[in-house]
Tab-separated table of C-alpha atoms in Angstrom:
chain	number	residue	atom	x	y	z
A	20	GLN	CA	29.898	15.416	23.406
A	21	LYS	CA	26.641	13.326	22.690
A	22	GLU	CA	24.198	14.122	24.479
A	23	VAL	CA	24.142	10.958	26.231
A	24	GLU	CA	26.750	9.061	27.392
A	25	GLN	CA	26.493	5.175	28.970
A	26	ASP	CA	29.391	3.000	29.456
A	27	PRO	CA	29.412	0.462	27.096
A	28	GLY	CA	30.756	-2.531	29.615
A	29	PRO	CA	30.071	-5.392	29.295
A	30	LEU	CA	29.969	-5.707	32.372
A	31	SER	CA	30.135	-9.854	33.989
A	32	VAL	CA	28.018	-10.415	37.643
A	33	PRO	CA	27.286	-13.147	39.676
A	34	GLU	CA	23.588	-14.225	39.239
A	35	GLY	CA	22.302	-12.555	43.239
A	36	ALA	CA	24.503	-10.263	42.468
A	37	ILE	CA	22.984	-6.094	42.353
A	38	VAL	CA	24.431	-4.741	38.784
A	39	SER	CA	24.782	-0.417	38.987
A	40	LEU	CA	23.684	0.952	35.217
A	41	ASN	CA	24.558	4.568	34.911
A	42	CYS	CA	24.443	6.954	31.857
A	43	THR	CA	25.113	10.677	32.067
A	44	TYR	CA	23.506	13.464	30.403
A	45	SER	CA	24.359	17.381	28.895
A	46	ASN	CA	21.338	18.283	28.465
A	47	SER	CA	19.268	20.147	30.986
A	48	ALA	CA	16.150	20.219	29.358
A	49	PHE	CA	15.594	16.380	29.334
A	50	GLN	CA	12.696	15.733	31.979
A	51	TYR	CA	12.062	11.890	30.778
A	52	PHE	CA	13.599	9.206	31.271
A	53	MET	CA	13.493	5.373	30.169
A	54	TRP	CA	15.616	2.437	30.734
A	55	TYR	CA	15.500	-0.397	27.654
A	56	ARG	CA	15.922	-3.835	27.745
A	57	GLN	CA	16.992	-4.926	24.665
A	58	TYR	CA	17.935	-9.055	24.348
A	59	SER	CA	19.742	-10.404	21.373
A	60	ARG	CA	18.080	-9.924	18.159
A	61	LYS	CA	15.147	-8.182	19.840
A	62	GLY	CA	13.234	-4.899	19.880
A	63	PRO	CA	13.916	-2.266	22.598
A	64	GLU	CA	11.355	-2.738	25.230
A	65	LEU	CA	10.646	-0.875	28.618
A	66	LEU	CA	11.883	-0.610	31.847
A	67	MET	CA	11.664	1.560	34.323
A	68	TYR	CA	9.910	5.312	33.449
A	69	THR	CA	10.813	8.168	35.014
A	70	TYR	CA	9.713	12.215	35.312
A	71	SER	CA	12.379	14.562	36.361
A	72	SER	CA	13.888	13.990	39.975
A	73	GLY	CA	13.684	11.163	42.027
A	74	ASN	CA	13.837	6.954	42.620
A	75	LYS	CA	11.088	5.047	41.316
A	76	GLU	CA	11.006	1.526	42.145
A	77	ASP	CA	9.343	-1.688	40.583
A	78	GLY	CA	10.285	-5.189	41.771
A	79	ARG	CA	14.183	-5.960	41.546
A	80	PHE	CA	14.284	-2.207	39.442
A	81	THR	CA	15.262	0.583	41.520
A	82	ALA	CA	15.578	3.702	38.625
A	83	GLN	CA	17.360	6.802	40.698
A	84	VAL	CA	17.808	10.322	38.572
A	85	ASP	CA	19.695	13.352	39.985
A	86	LYS	CA	19.267	16.477	37.721
A	87	SER	CA	21.439	18.347	39.412
A	88	SER	CA	24.302	15.928	38.331
A	89	LYS	CA	22.618	15.397	35.196
A	90	TYR	CA	22.672	11.417	36.489
A	91	ILE	CA	20.705	8.492	35.740
A	92	SER	CA	20.616	5.090	37.277
A	93	LEU	CA	19.504	1.481	37.303
A	94	PHE	CA	19.697	-0.785	40.111
A	95	ILE	CA	18.794	-4.807	39.969
A	96	ARG	CA	18.903	-6.812	42.597
A	97	ASP	CA	19.246	-10.446	42.744
A	98	SER	CA	20.182	-10.687	39.963
A	99	GLN	CA	18.837	-13.470	37.207
A	100	PRO	CA	20.238	-14.715	34.477
A	101	SER	CA	17.661	-13.619	32.412
A	102	ASP	CA	18.564	-10.599	33.421
A	103	SER	CA	20.844	-11.005	30.306
A	104	ALA	CA	20.479	-8.338	27.683
A	105	THR	CA	21.068	-4.599	26.808
A	106	TYR	CA	20.471	-2.195	28.485
A	107	LEU	CA	19.795	1.129	27.209
A	108	CYS	CA	18.960	4.554	28.729
A	109	ALA	CA	16.977	6.782	26.808
A	110	MET	CA	15.513	10.573	27.534
A	111	MET	CA	12.872	13.439	26.151
A	112	GLY	CA	12.480	16.409	26.644
A	113	GLY	CA	12.737	20.563	25.041
A	114	ALA	CA	11.924	21.848	22.301
A	115	THR	CA	12.557	18.898	19.619
A	116	ASN	CA	10.722	16.272	22.665
A	117	LYS	CA	12.805	13.733	20.523
A	118	LEU	CA	14.288	10.283	22.495
A	119	ILE	CA	18.171	10.203	23.088
A	120	PHE	CA	19.143	7.162	23.512
A	121	GLY	CA	22.850	5.809	25.284
A	122	THR	CA	24.797	3.411	23.504
A	123	GLY	CA	23.533	0.534	25.951
A	124	THR	CA	25.055	-1.304	28.332
A	125	LEU	CA	25.918	-5.436	27.427
A	126	LEU	CA	25.284	-7.225	30.957
A	127	ALA	CA	25.490	-11.056	31.717
A	128	VAL	CA	24.877	-12.766	35.016
A	129	GLN	CA	26.571	-15.544	35.354
A	130	PRO	CA	24.580	-18.673	36.958
B	11	GLU	CA	-3.099	-7.006	22.817
B	12	ALA	CA	-0.149	-7.596	19.541
B	13	GLY	CA	2.497	-5.017	19.825
B	14	VAL	CA	4.440	-3.617	16.757
B	15	VAL	CA	4.723	-5.709	13.933
B	16	GLN	CA	7.364	-5.635	11.426
B	17	SER	CA	8.863	-7.128	8.084
B	18	PRO	CA	10.768	-8.540	6.954
B	19	ARG	CA	12.435	-10.120	10.522
B	20	TYR	CA	15.465	-10.129	8.003
B	21	LYS	CA	16.668	-9.077	4.532
B	22	ILE	CA	20.103	-9.776	2.898
B	23	ILE	CA	21.060	-7.666	-0.885
B	24	GLU	CA	24.006	-6.781	-2.927
B	25	LYS	CA	24.730	-2.825	-2.871
B	26	LYS	CA	22.524	-0.379	-4.901
B	27	GLN	CA	19.524	-2.706	-4.364
B	28	PRO	CA	16.115	-1.391	-3.606
B	29	VAL	CA	15.290	-2.791	-0.287
B	30	ALA	CA	12.001	-1.929	1.705
B	31	PHE	CA	10.062	-2.145	5.222
B	32	TRP	CA	7.234	-2.864	6.609
B	33	CYS	CA	5.482	-1.128	10.290
B	34	ASN	CA	2.089	-1.909	11.382
B	35	PRO	CA	1.878	0.279	14.698
B	36	ILE	CA	-0.247	-0.783	17.949
B	37	SER	CA	-3.721	-0.359	16.817
B	38	GLY	CA	-4.528	3.511	17.880
B	39	HIS	CA	-1.397	4.794	17.879
B	40	ASN	CA	-1.222	8.087	16.249
B	41	THR	CA	2.750	8.470	16.009
B	42	LEU	CA	5.160	6.512	14.443
B	43	TYR	CA	8.699	6.418	14.014
B	44	TRP	CA	11.834	5.016	12.660
B	45	TYR	CA	15.132	4.491	14.095
B	46	LEU	CA	18.242	3.486	12.726
B	47	GLN	CA	20.591	0.724	14.799
B	48	ASN	CA	23.932	-0.025	14.018
B	49	LEU	CA	26.147	-2.449	15.782
B	50	GLY	CA	26.798	-2.145	19.876
B	51	GLN	CA	25.016	2.102	19.488
B	52	GLY	CA	21.195	3.004	20.402
B	53	PRO	CA	18.803	3.517	18.527
B	54	GLU	CA	19.127	6.917	16.224
B	55	LEU	CA	15.984	8.661	15.329
B	56	LEU	CA	14.850	9.230	11.013
B	57	ILE	CA	11.256	9.927	10.752
B	58	ARG	CA	9.066	11.086	13.239
B	59	TYR	CA	5.260	10.879	11.784
B	60	GLU	CA	2.149	11.743	13.984
B	61	ASN	CA	-1.059	10.484	12.039
B	62	GLU	CA	0.193	11.173	8.011
B	63	GLU	CA	2.552	14.059	8.167
B	64	ALA	CA	6.409	13.852	8.795
B	65	VAL	CA	6.527	16.189	11.500
B	66	ASP	CA	10.384	15.364	12.234
B	67	ASP	CA	12.924	13.746	9.330
B	68	SER	CA	16.166	15.902	9.624
B	69	GLN	CA	17.879	12.685	10.337
B	70	LEU	CA	16.981	10.885	6.957
B	71	PRO	CA	18.780	10.616	3.950
B	72	LYS	CA	16.872	12.053	1.759
B	73	ASP	CA	19.442	11.718	-0.908
B	74	ARG	CA	18.845	7.738	-1.185
B	75	PHE	CA	15.875	6.939	1.901
B	76	SER	CA	12.261	7.326	1.706
B	77	ALA	CA	9.726	7.065	3.871
B	78	GLU	CA	5.384	7.134	3.904
B	79	ARG	CA	2.741	6.602	5.817
B	80	LEU	CA	-0.365	7.660	3.495
B	81	LYS	CA	-3.295	6.443	5.865
B	82	GLY	CA	-1.988	6.979	9.218
B	83	VAL	CA	-1.617	3.534	10.233
B	84	ASP	CA	1.204	1.125	8.483
B	85	SER	CA	4.245	3.000	7.036
B	86	THR	CA	7.157	1.494	4.522
B	87	LEU	CA	11.143	2.929	5.275
B	88	LYS	CA	13.047	2.839	1.681
B	89	ILE	CA	16.180	3.153	0.761
B	90	GLN	CA	17.474	2.804	-3.047
B	91	PRO	CA	20.061	1.992	-3.457
B	92	ALA	CA	21.376	0.241	-0.938
B	93	GLU	CA	25.021	0.903	0.387
B	94	LEU	CA	27.383	-0.915	2.437
B	95	GLY	CA	27.214	0.868	5.268
B	96	ASP	CA	23.117	1.277	5.940
B	97	SER	CA	23.442	-2.804	7.029
B	98	ALA	CA	22.667	-2.433	10.331
B	99	VAL	CA	18.552	-2.931	12.589
B	100	TYR	CA	15.899	-0.832	11.048
B	101	LEU	CA	13.373	-0.163	14.284
B	102	CYS	CA	9.984	0.618	14.210
B	103	ALA	CA	8.524	2.704	16.891
B	104	SER	CA	4.894	3.622	18.115
B	105	SER	CA	3.107	5.374	20.355
B	106	LEU	CA	0.010	8.143	21.395
B	107	GLY	CA	1.305	11.820	21.405
B	108	ASP	CA	4.609	12.090	22.729
B	109	SER	CA	3.625	9.488	25.437
B	110	ILE	CA	5.732	5.560	25.638
B	111	GLN	CA	7.335	4.384	22.413
B	112	PHE	CA	7.139	0.910	21.639
B	113	PHE	CA	9.250	-0.736	19.749
B	114	GLY	CA	8.312	-3.425	17.086
B	115	PRO	CA	11.468	-6.645	16.294
B	116	GLY	CA	13.670	-4.680	13.879
B	117	THR	CA	14.197	-5.761	10.665
B	118	ARG	CA	18.277	-6.628	9.954
B	119	LEU	CA	19.747	-5.476	7.321
B	120	THR	CA	22.700	-7.001	5.494
B	121	VAL	CA	23.762	-5.166	2.319
B	122	LEU	CA	26.623	-7.063	0.826
C-alpha cells in the first residue's frame, strides 16, 4: 500500500463548477499537508500549505485536512480553464521529514 | 526574484551514454533536492542536500547515479550509463531548511 493515495482522474468539469480533489494517507506522523499545481511541461508550484488539521482558504481555493480520517481535500470554486493542470497532494512529517507525493489528479476545465 | 533554474530543459541520448543535469537553487536556500518524476506519477526523492552534505541519498541508485553540490549552491546530477528506464523528468527543488520546497521546471530525459 502506498503511503499517499490519490485518484489519478482525469477529471473534466465545465467552467464555473466546484471541483473537489482528495487524497488519503496511511502515515499518522504526517503533519504538513500541501497541494501543488503542475502545468504541462512545468515544475510543480505550491498552491496551498496546511499544518495539522483544519481548513485554509485562499481566494477560490480551500484546503481541508482531517487527520482523524487521514484524508485531505482541495476545493476549487468557480473553476476556470486556466485551472486545467495536474494537482498533486504532498505531505511530510515524522522521523525522515521527507515530502511524499500522491500520483496527481489531471483536471480539465472546459470553457 | 529568480526561481530554481535547471538545464538543459530537454535531453535525448542513446542508452549507455552518460548524461548530466544542472541545478541552481533559489538564492539563500541551503537545502537542495533532486526528484524523479515518471509519467503519471508524483515526484520521488532521489537525494537531499543540506549545504554540501548529502543527508538523504537512500533512494539514489548508486551504481549508475551520482550527484554533487561542491560549494553548497549549484548541484549536478549524473547518470552513467543511462538505461531506457531512466527516461523521465528530473526535478530540482530548494528550500530554506525544512520549509516549503520550490521546484524548478525540470529536465525531460529521453533515452533511446
